[in-house]
Tab-separated table of C-alpha atoms in Angstrom:
chain	number	residue	atom	x	y	z
A	1	UNK	CA	115.647	67.870	60.633
A	2	UNK	CA	112.543	66.861	62.557
A	3	UNK	CA	112.775	64.691	65.644
A	4	UNK	CA	110.836	61.421	65.835
A	5	UNK	CA	107.547	61.791	67.699
A	6	UNK	CA	108.610	59.539	70.591
A	7	UNK	CA	111.851	61.506	71.049
A	8	UNK	CA	109.887	64.736	71.028
A	9	UNK	CA	107.646	63.431	73.810
A	10	UNK	CA	110.696	62.251	75.736
A	11	UNK	CA	112.350	65.660	75.409
A	12	UNK	CA	109.161	67.389	76.563
A	13	UNK	CA	108.881	65.054	79.556
A	14	UNK	CA	112.509	65.683	80.468
A	15	UNK	CA	111.997	69.441	80.227
A	16	UNK	CA	108.934	69.215	82.459
A	17	UNK	CA	110.837	67.153	85.015
A	18	UNK	CA	113.678	69.668	85.047
A	19	UNK	CA	111.212	72.529	85.506
A	20	UNK	CA	109.521	70.749	88.406
A	21	UNK	CA	112.897	69.998	89.996
A	22	UNK	CA	114.037	73.598	89.581
A	23	UNK	CA	110.728	74.842	90.927
A	24	UNK	CA	111.019	72.633	93.995
A	25	UNK	CA	114.493	73.992	94.632
A	26	UNK	CA	113.061	77.504	94.699
A	27	UNK	CA	110.197	76.600	97.000
A	28	UNK	CA	107.593	76.306	94.244
A	29	UNK	CA	104.963	73.685	94.922
A	30	UNK	CA	105.755	73.755	98.628
A	31	UNK	CA	103.203	75.345	100.961
A	32	UNK	CA	104.480	75.626	104.550
A	33	UNK	CA	102.142	76.328	107.446
A	34	UNK	CA	102.633	79.429	109.580
A	35	UNK	CA	101.592	80.168	113.138
A	36	UNK	CA	100.207	83.630	112.372
A	37	UNK	CA	96.655	82.665	113.316
A	38	UNK	CA	97.531	81.050	116.614
A	39	UNK	CA	100.426	81.728	118.947
A	40	UNK	CA	101.876	84.169	116.420
A	41	UNK	CA	99.064	86.635	117.102
A	42	UNK	CA	100.774	87.435	120.397
A	43	UNK	CA	104.419	86.518	119.900
A	44	UNK	CA	104.943	87.744	116.311
A	45	UNK	CA	103.426	91.214	116.703
A	46	UNK	CA	105.537	94.197	117.770
A	47	UNK	CA	103.202	95.636	120.381
A	48	UNK	CA	105.520	98.524	121.230
A	49	UNK	CA	105.222	99.622	117.575
A	50	UNK	CA	101.774	101.074	118.349
A	51	UNK	CA	103.489	104.110	119.867
A	52	UNK	CA	103.837	107.112	119.636
A	53	UNK	CA	100.299	107.898	120.829
A	54	UNK	CA	98.813	111.312	120.133
A	55	UNK	CA	95.725	112.887	121.694
A	56	UNK	CA	94.399	116.242	120.488
A	57	UNK	CA	97.516	116.795	118.406
A	58	UNK	CA	99.889	116.299	121.341
A	59	UNK	CA	102.192	113.274	121.639
A	60	UNK	CA	101.330	111.758	125.018
A	61	UNK	CA	103.460	108.621	124.816
A	62	UNK	CA	106.531	108.446	122.610
A	63	UNK	CA	108.067	105.289	121.177
A	64	UNK	CA	109.770	103.187	123.887
A	65	UNK	CA	112.195	101.715	121.339
A	66	UNK	CA	115.863	102.660	121.226
A	67	UNK	CA	116.542	105.315	118.611
A	68	UNK	CA	119.757	103.675	117.401
A	69	UNK	CA	122.131	100.801	118.019
A	70	UNK	CA	122.912	97.399	116.516
A	71	UNK	CA	120.952	94.175	116.504
A	72	UNK	CA	122.113	90.641	117.306
A	73	UNK	CA	123.529	90.296	113.777
A	74	UNK	CA	125.654	93.415	114.086
A	75	UNK	CA	123.522	95.512	111.718
A	76	UNK	CA	122.112	98.938	112.525
A	77	UNK	CA	118.653	98.731	114.067
A	78	UNK	CA	115.695	99.608	111.898
A	79	UNK	CA	114.100	103.010	112.360
A	80	UNK	CA	111.635	103.390	115.182
A	81	UNK	CA	108.058	104.554	114.528
A	82	UNK	CA	107.490	108.281	114.321
A	83	UNK	CA	104.464	110.518	113.838
A	84	UNK	CA	103.889	111.297	110.130
A	85	UNK	CA	104.280	114.960	109.217
A	86	UNK	CA	100.647	115.161	108.067
A	87	UNK	CA	99.110	113.595	111.201
A	88	UNK	CA	96.023	115.265	112.686
A	89	UNK	CA	96.830	118.233	114.923
A	90	UNK	CA	93.393	119.592	115.867
A	91	UNK	CA	92.312	119.720	119.501
A	92	UNK	CA	88.733	118.536	118.932
A	93	UNK	CA	86.840	116.868	116.120
A	94	UNK	CA	83.234	116.991	114.922
A	95	UNK	CA	81.775	114.234	112.746
A	96	UNK	CA	78.483	114.385	110.854
A	97	UNK	CA	77.871	110.692	110.324
A	98	UNK	CA	74.521	110.404	112.036
A	99	UNK	CA	71.304	112.272	112.718
A	100	UNK	CA	73.230	114.700	114.915
A	101	UNK	CA	76.889	115.754	114.809
A	102	UNK	CA	79.215	114.057	117.245
A	103	UNK	CA	82.013	115.771	119.121
A	104	UNK	CA	85.170	113.918	119.992
A	105	UNK	CA	88.881	113.948	120.686
A	106	UNK	CA	91.413	113.189	117.909
A	107	UNK	CA	93.562	110.121	118.624
A	108	UNK	CA	96.476	108.950	116.512
A	109	UNK	CA	98.649	105.822	116.657
A	110	UNK	CA	100.166	103.036	114.558
A	111	UNK	CA	97.835	100.076	114.124
A	112	UNK	CA	98.454	96.641	112.521
A	113	UNK	CA	95.853	96.282	109.794
A	114	UNK	CA	96.682	93.700	107.097
A	115	UNK	CA	98.836	90.654	106.419
A	116	UNK	CA	100.678	90.436	103.102
A	117	UNK	CA	101.451	86.820	102.280
A	118	UNK	CA	104.037	86.325	99.516
A	119	UNK	CA	104.378	83.003	97.720
A	120	UNK	CA	105.697	81.430	94.528
A	121	UNK	CA	103.125	78.639	94.646
A	122	UNK	CA	99.733	79.662	93.208
A	123	UNK	CA	96.957	79.196	95.738
A	124	UNK	CA	99.279	78.499	98.666
A	125	UNK	CA	98.069	80.009	101.937
A	126	UNK	CA	100.563	79.728	104.774
A	127	UNK	CA	98.391	82.105	106.801
A	128	UNK	CA	95.578	79.541	106.743
A	129	UNK	CA	97.865	76.696	107.792
A	130	UNK	CA	99.527	75.702	104.520
A	131	UNK	CA	96.348	74.895	102.589
A	132	UNK	CA	95.822	75.152	98.825
A	133	UNK	CA	92.863	77.379	98.034
A	134	UNK	CA	92.108	76.018	94.571
A	135	UNK	CA	94.256	78.204	92.317
A	136	UNK	CA	97.107	75.868	91.391
A	137	UNK	CA	97.626	76.508	87.673
A	138	UNK	CA	101.345	75.880	86.885
A	139	UNK	CA	101.141	78.778	84.435
A	140	UNK	CA	101.313	81.156	87.389
A	141	UNK	CA	104.273	79.626	89.208
A	142	UNK	CA	106.655	82.155	90.686
A	143	UNK	CA	110.331	82.405	89.801
A	144	UNK	CA	113.520	83.678	91.366
A	145	UNK	CA	115.451	85.671	88.785
A	146	UNK	CA	119.065	86.825	88.793
A	147	UNK	CA	119.063	90.621	88.505
A	148	UNK	CA	122.850	90.731	88.135
A	149	UNK	CA	122.832	89.111	84.686
A	150	UNK	CA	120.416	90.966	82.389
A	151	UNK	CA	117.090	92.769	82.416
A	152	UNK	CA	115.226	89.680	81.241
A	153	UNK	CA	115.954	87.941	84.533
A	154	UNK	CA	113.069	88.967	86.774
A	155	UNK	CA	111.610	87.505	89.913
A	156	UNK	CA	107.872	86.913	90.130
A	157	UNK	CA	105.707	86.102	93.118
A	158	UNK	CA	102.094	86.237	94.197
A	159	UNK	CA	100.698	88.234	97.096
A	160	UNK	CA	97.601	87.526	99.171
A	161	UNK	CA	96.244	90.012	101.672
A	162	UNK	CA	94.191	89.350	104.796
A	163	UNK	CA	92.505	91.791	107.144
A	164	UNK	CA	94.202	91.590	110.524
A	165	UNK	CA	92.505	94.002	112.982
A	166	UNK	CA	94.148	92.319	115.945
A	167	UNK	CA	93.982	95.441	118.148
A	168	UNK	CA	90.220	95.689	117.635
A	169	UNK	CA	89.794	91.940	118.169
A	170	UNK	CA	91.495	92.345	121.542
A	171	UNK	CA	89.037	95.184	122.271
A	172	UNK	CA	91.744	97.831	122.439
A	173	UNK	CA	91.169	101.323	121.023
A	174	UNK	CA	87.708	100.304	119.854
A	175	UNK	CA	86.867	103.970	119.169
A	176	UNK	CA	89.243	103.731	116.215
A	177	UNK	CA	87.681	100.606	114.732
A	178	UNK	CA	88.563	99.890	111.121
A	179	UNK	CA	86.133	98.619	108.503
A	180	UNK	CA	87.148	95.035	109.281
A	181	UNK	CA	86.319	93.292	112.536
A	182	UNK	CA	87.875	89.866	111.932
A	183	UNK	CA	90.436	88.032	109.785
A	184	UNK	CA	89.299	87.682	106.147
A	185	UNK	CA	90.866	87.133	102.723
A	186	UNK	CA	90.903	90.449	100.853
A	187	UNK	CA	92.947	89.887	97.705
A	188	UNK	CA	94.472	87.070	95.634
A	189	UNK	CA	96.899	88.139	92.913
A	190	UNK	CA	96.301	84.897	90.962
A	191	UNK	CA	92.893	86.155	89.817
A	192	UNK	CA	94.045	89.710	89.037
A	193	UNK	CA	94.941	90.007	85.320
A	194	UNK	CA	97.054	93.111	85.977
A	195	UNK	CA	99.383	91.292	88.366
A	196	UNK	CA	100.638	88.890	85.717
A	197	UNK	CA	100.822	91.219	82.710
A	198	UNK	CA	102.779	94.522	82.671
A	199	UNK	CA	100.967	95.719	79.530
A	200	UNK	CA	97.530	95.279	81.101
A	201	UNK	CA	98.856	96.928	84.267
A	202	UNK	CA	99.958	99.962	82.261
A	203	UNK	CA	96.437	100.400	80.861
A	204	UNK	CA	94.966	99.942	84.327
A	205	UNK	CA	97.111	102.716	85.765
A	206	UNK	CA	98.412	105.168	83.113
A	207	UNK	CA	100.595	106.906	85.738
A	208	UNK	CA	102.843	103.855	85.477
A	209	UNK	CA	104.008	105.182	82.098
A	210	UNK	CA	105.566	108.179	83.836
A	211	UNK	CA	106.904	106.063	86.699
A	212	UNK	CA	108.731	103.844	84.226
A	213	UNK	CA	110.436	106.736	82.422
A	214	UNK	CA	114.155	107.410	82.708
A	215	UNK	CA	113.528	110.837	84.231
A	216	UNK	CA	111.271	109.407	86.955
A	217	UNK	CA	113.698	106.609	87.767
A	218	UNK	CA	116.594	109.070	88.042
A	219	UNK	CA	114.659	111.043	90.661
A	220	UNK	CA	114.320	107.897	92.767
A	221	UNK	CA	118.004	107.971	93.753
A	222	UNK	CA	117.274	110.549	96.465
A	223	UNK	CA	114.328	108.524	97.742
A	224	UNK	CA	116.429	105.362	97.902
A	225	UNK	CA	118.966	107.080	100.163
A	226	UNK	CA	116.331	108.689	102.372
A	227	UNK	CA	114.151	105.563	102.600
A	228	UNK	CA	117.168	103.444	103.530
A	229	UNK	CA	117.267	105.168	106.913
A	230	UNK	CA	113.491	105.135	107.412
A	231	UNK	CA	112.342	108.395	105.789
A	232	UNK	CA	110.628	107.809	102.431
A	233	UNK	CA	109.974	110.912	100.314
A	234	UNK	CA	106.218	111.037	99.764
A	235	UNK	CA	106.401	113.462	96.839
A	236	UNK	CA	108.228	110.751	94.863
A	237	UNK	CA	105.213	108.463	95.127
A	238	UNK	CA	106.296	106.241	92.211
A	239	UNK	CA	109.598	105.285	93.877
A	240	UNK	CA	110.172	102.163	95.958
A	241	UNK	CA	112.961	103.226	98.289
A	242	UNK	CA	115.907	100.852	98.542
A	243	UNK	CA	113.725	97.858	97.573
A	244	UNK	CA	113.327	98.803	93.896
A	245	UNK	CA	114.046	101.735	91.596
A	246	UNK	CA	110.417	102.373	90.666
A	247	UNK	CA	107.190	100.630	91.572
A	248	UNK	CA	105.799	101.007	88.039
A	249	UNK	CA	104.160	99.030	86.611
A	250	UNK	CA	102.238	97.484	89.497
A	251	UNK	CA	102.843	93.796	88.826
A	252	UNK	CA	104.406	90.775	90.509
A	253	UNK	CA	107.593	91.115	88.427
A	254	UNK	CA	110.644	92.621	90.071
A	255	UNK	CA	114.365	93.174	89.545
A	256	UNK	CA	115.711	92.597	93.047
A	257	UNK	CA	118.151	90.404	94.907
A	258	UNK	CA	116.863	87.671	97.206
A	259	UNK	CA	113.375	86.733	98.418
A	260	UNK	CA	113.202	89.324	101.209
A	261	UNK	CA	113.914	92.235	98.895
A	262	UNK	CA	111.710	91.258	95.962
A	263	UNK	CA	108.807	90.109	98.148
A	264	UNK	CA	108.939	93.405	100.089
A	265	UNK	CA	108.913	95.297	96.809
A	266	UNK	CA	105.924	93.448	95.357
A	267	UNK	CA	103.992	93.840	98.625
A	268	UNK	CA	104.589	97.594	98.452
A	269	UNK	CA	103.571	97.602	94.769
A	270	UNK	CA	100.273	95.969	95.684
A	271	UNK	CA	99.637	98.640	98.321
A	272	UNK	CA	100.321	101.366	95.744
A	273	UNK	CA	98.056	99.665	93.207
A	274	UNK	CA	95.192	99.410	95.710
A	275	UNK	CA	95.637	103.084	96.589
A	276	UNK	CA	95.328	104.017	92.904
A	277	UNK	CA	92.230	101.834	92.602
A	278	UNK	CA	90.635	103.500	95.622
A	279	UNK	CA	90.615	100.280	97.633
A	280	UNK	CA	93.202	101.552	100.103
A	281	UNK	CA	92.208	104.826	101.795
A	282	UNK	CA	94.266	107.237	103.880
A	283	UNK	CA	93.660	107.444	107.636
A	284	UNK	CA	96.096	110.321	108.205
A	285	UNK	CA	95.290	113.969	108.839
A	286	UNK	CA	92.472	116.152	110.080
A	287	UNK	CA	90.357	115.286	107.014
A	288	UNK	CA	90.531	111.557	107.834
A	289	UNK	CA	89.406	111.817	111.459
A	290	UNK	CA	85.810	110.950	110.631
A	291	UNK	CA	86.211	109.034	107.375
A	292	UNK	CA	89.169	107.591	105.459
A	293	UNK	CA	90.085	109.632	102.389
A	294	UNK	CA	90.785	108.637	98.781
A	295	UNK	CA	94.497	109.118	98.087
A	296	UNK	CA	95.557	107.668	94.705
A	297	UNK	CA	99.196	108.747	95.075
A	298	UNK	CA	100.525	106.511	97.829
A	299	UNK	CA	102.243	108.268	100.732
A	300	UNK	CA	104.656	105.649	101.990
A	301	UNK	CA	105.469	107.472	105.237
A	302	UNK	CA	101.934	106.624	106.398
A	303	UNK	CA	102.776	102.893	106.431
A	304	UNK	CA	105.281	100.637	108.131
A	305	UNK	CA	106.039	96.942	107.690
A	306	UNK	CA	107.006	94.075	109.934
A	307	UNK	CA	108.340	90.672	108.941
A	308	UNK	CA	105.833	88.489	110.788
A	309	UNK	CA	106.888	85.000	109.595
A	310	UNK	CA	108.856	82.724	109.449
A	311	UNK	CA	111.265	84.673	111.642
A	312	UNK	CA	109.414	87.686	112.972
A	313	UNK	CA	111.030	91.003	113.765
A	314	UNK	CA	109.085	90.830	117.009
A	315	UNK	CA	110.276	93.970	118.783
A	316	UNK	CA	110.558	96.423	115.868
A	317	UNK	CA	109.162	97.183	112.428
A	318	UNK	CA	110.519	99.207	109.509
A	319	UNK	CA	109.601	102.002	107.146
A	320	UNK	CA	108.531	101.561	103.537
A	321	UNK	CA	111.648	101.043	101.424
A	322	UNK	CA	114.008	100.841	104.401
A	323	UNK	CA	117.265	99.003	103.731
A	324	UNK	CA	116.963	95.252	104.328
A	325	UNK	CA	120.418	95.388	105.934
A	326	UNK	CA	118.708	97.052	108.894
A	327	UNK	CA	115.943	94.480	109.357
A	328	UNK	CA	115.997	91.647	106.788
A	329	UNK	CA	118.873	89.418	107.939
A	330	UNK	CA	117.796	85.846	108.680
A	331	UNK	CA	114.072	86.415	108.099
A	332	UNK	CA	113.652	83.290	105.931
A	333	UNK	CA	114.497	79.608	106.388
A	334	UNK	CA	116.135	78.265	103.197
A	335	UNK	CA	114.390	75.187	101.828
A	336	UNK	CA	111.632	75.389	104.433
A	337	UNK	CA	110.034	78.850	104.457
A	338	UNK	CA	111.628	81.147	101.890
A	339	UNK	CA	108.806	83.618	101.224
A	340	UNK	CA	107.943	85.936	104.141
A	341	UNK	CA	104.620	87.115	105.474
A	342	UNK	CA	104.518	90.824	106.288
A	343	UNK	CA	102.300	92.685	108.734
A	344	UNK	CA	101.367	96.142	107.475
A	345	UNK	CA	100.964	98.982	109.953
A	346	UNK	CA	98.946	102.152	109.247
A	347	UNK	CA	99.189	105.443	111.056
A	348	UNK	CA	95.558	105.969	112.040
A	349	UNK	CA	93.959	109.257	113.058
A	350	UNK	CA	90.411	108.912	114.341
A	351	UNK	CA	87.797	110.828	116.270
A	352	UNK	CA	87.020	109.217	119.625
A	353	UNK	CA	83.535	110.575	120.234
A	354	UNK	CA	82.583	111.818	123.661
A	355	UNK	CA	79.110	113.264	122.980
A	356	UNK	CA	76.397	113.607	120.375
A	357	UNK	CA	75.272	111.177	117.713
């Protein structure tokens, strides 16, 4: 039996109202302002996370952080930064990027490079003070799924990235300058067709077909255990540590529990996707001393993450895929700021020139 036209309109209006109400309850449509560009530049950054510092393949200054212990919430502390196994170990470096070769000294350290802003509201930029940047189509609203019920219940969120060369902007370690010299918008998932469609994402990165297989997912069990304590297994590049079983396909959809876990997973997926696209280059190793290298298979041990807002880690950061029980407690403010902003750290090997050029 067909419904009268006016009742059909009434039912549609009621459904829309319920969707808006449910969306508001999940933080959709709300765009809080952060203090990242402001006082947060100093107070929200873990400055001790720059160390260890290596010069000519020798660790001069180790990490000043405690190796173990418990935090204020009673959880085990997150892992402290360590030198990646593939870090540069040569005593001198020679770069041919000018008319004459330049000779220098290899330097390696952890550097904060990019902000990853997660949101369920299309176009919302908390980094830029809670402004809407003109991409507000309700079609792309995020959702908070319930992974304990069935596989159809998935979470979905958007990710925006911003260059954040704060060390260079403070004129520290200028010899290791990155390609960015100020804070800029680099990526908006709302305008990326792969982010919203797993099928398109599969065509964009065929390796995702393998990463989604049962065999590949079974291998990720070992990586989940190892990553939980801060040591991701780079050979299992398709795995997501304790944040997700597999990163394939590289989309904003995720089976995970709670906003901290699924937003961490999608941020890591975006990093892996940009590595496959050639947008993200490796700065680790003797080959990268003069120029960043193309590395389509993401090596997660080369990156670390820090919750930078709304409740920053402040004095520590964590490895890719590291258990949220070691760092994620109390990082969001329910009903106010539920989607975190993460600061990504790169291990960076560079050649600090001393002559030539």
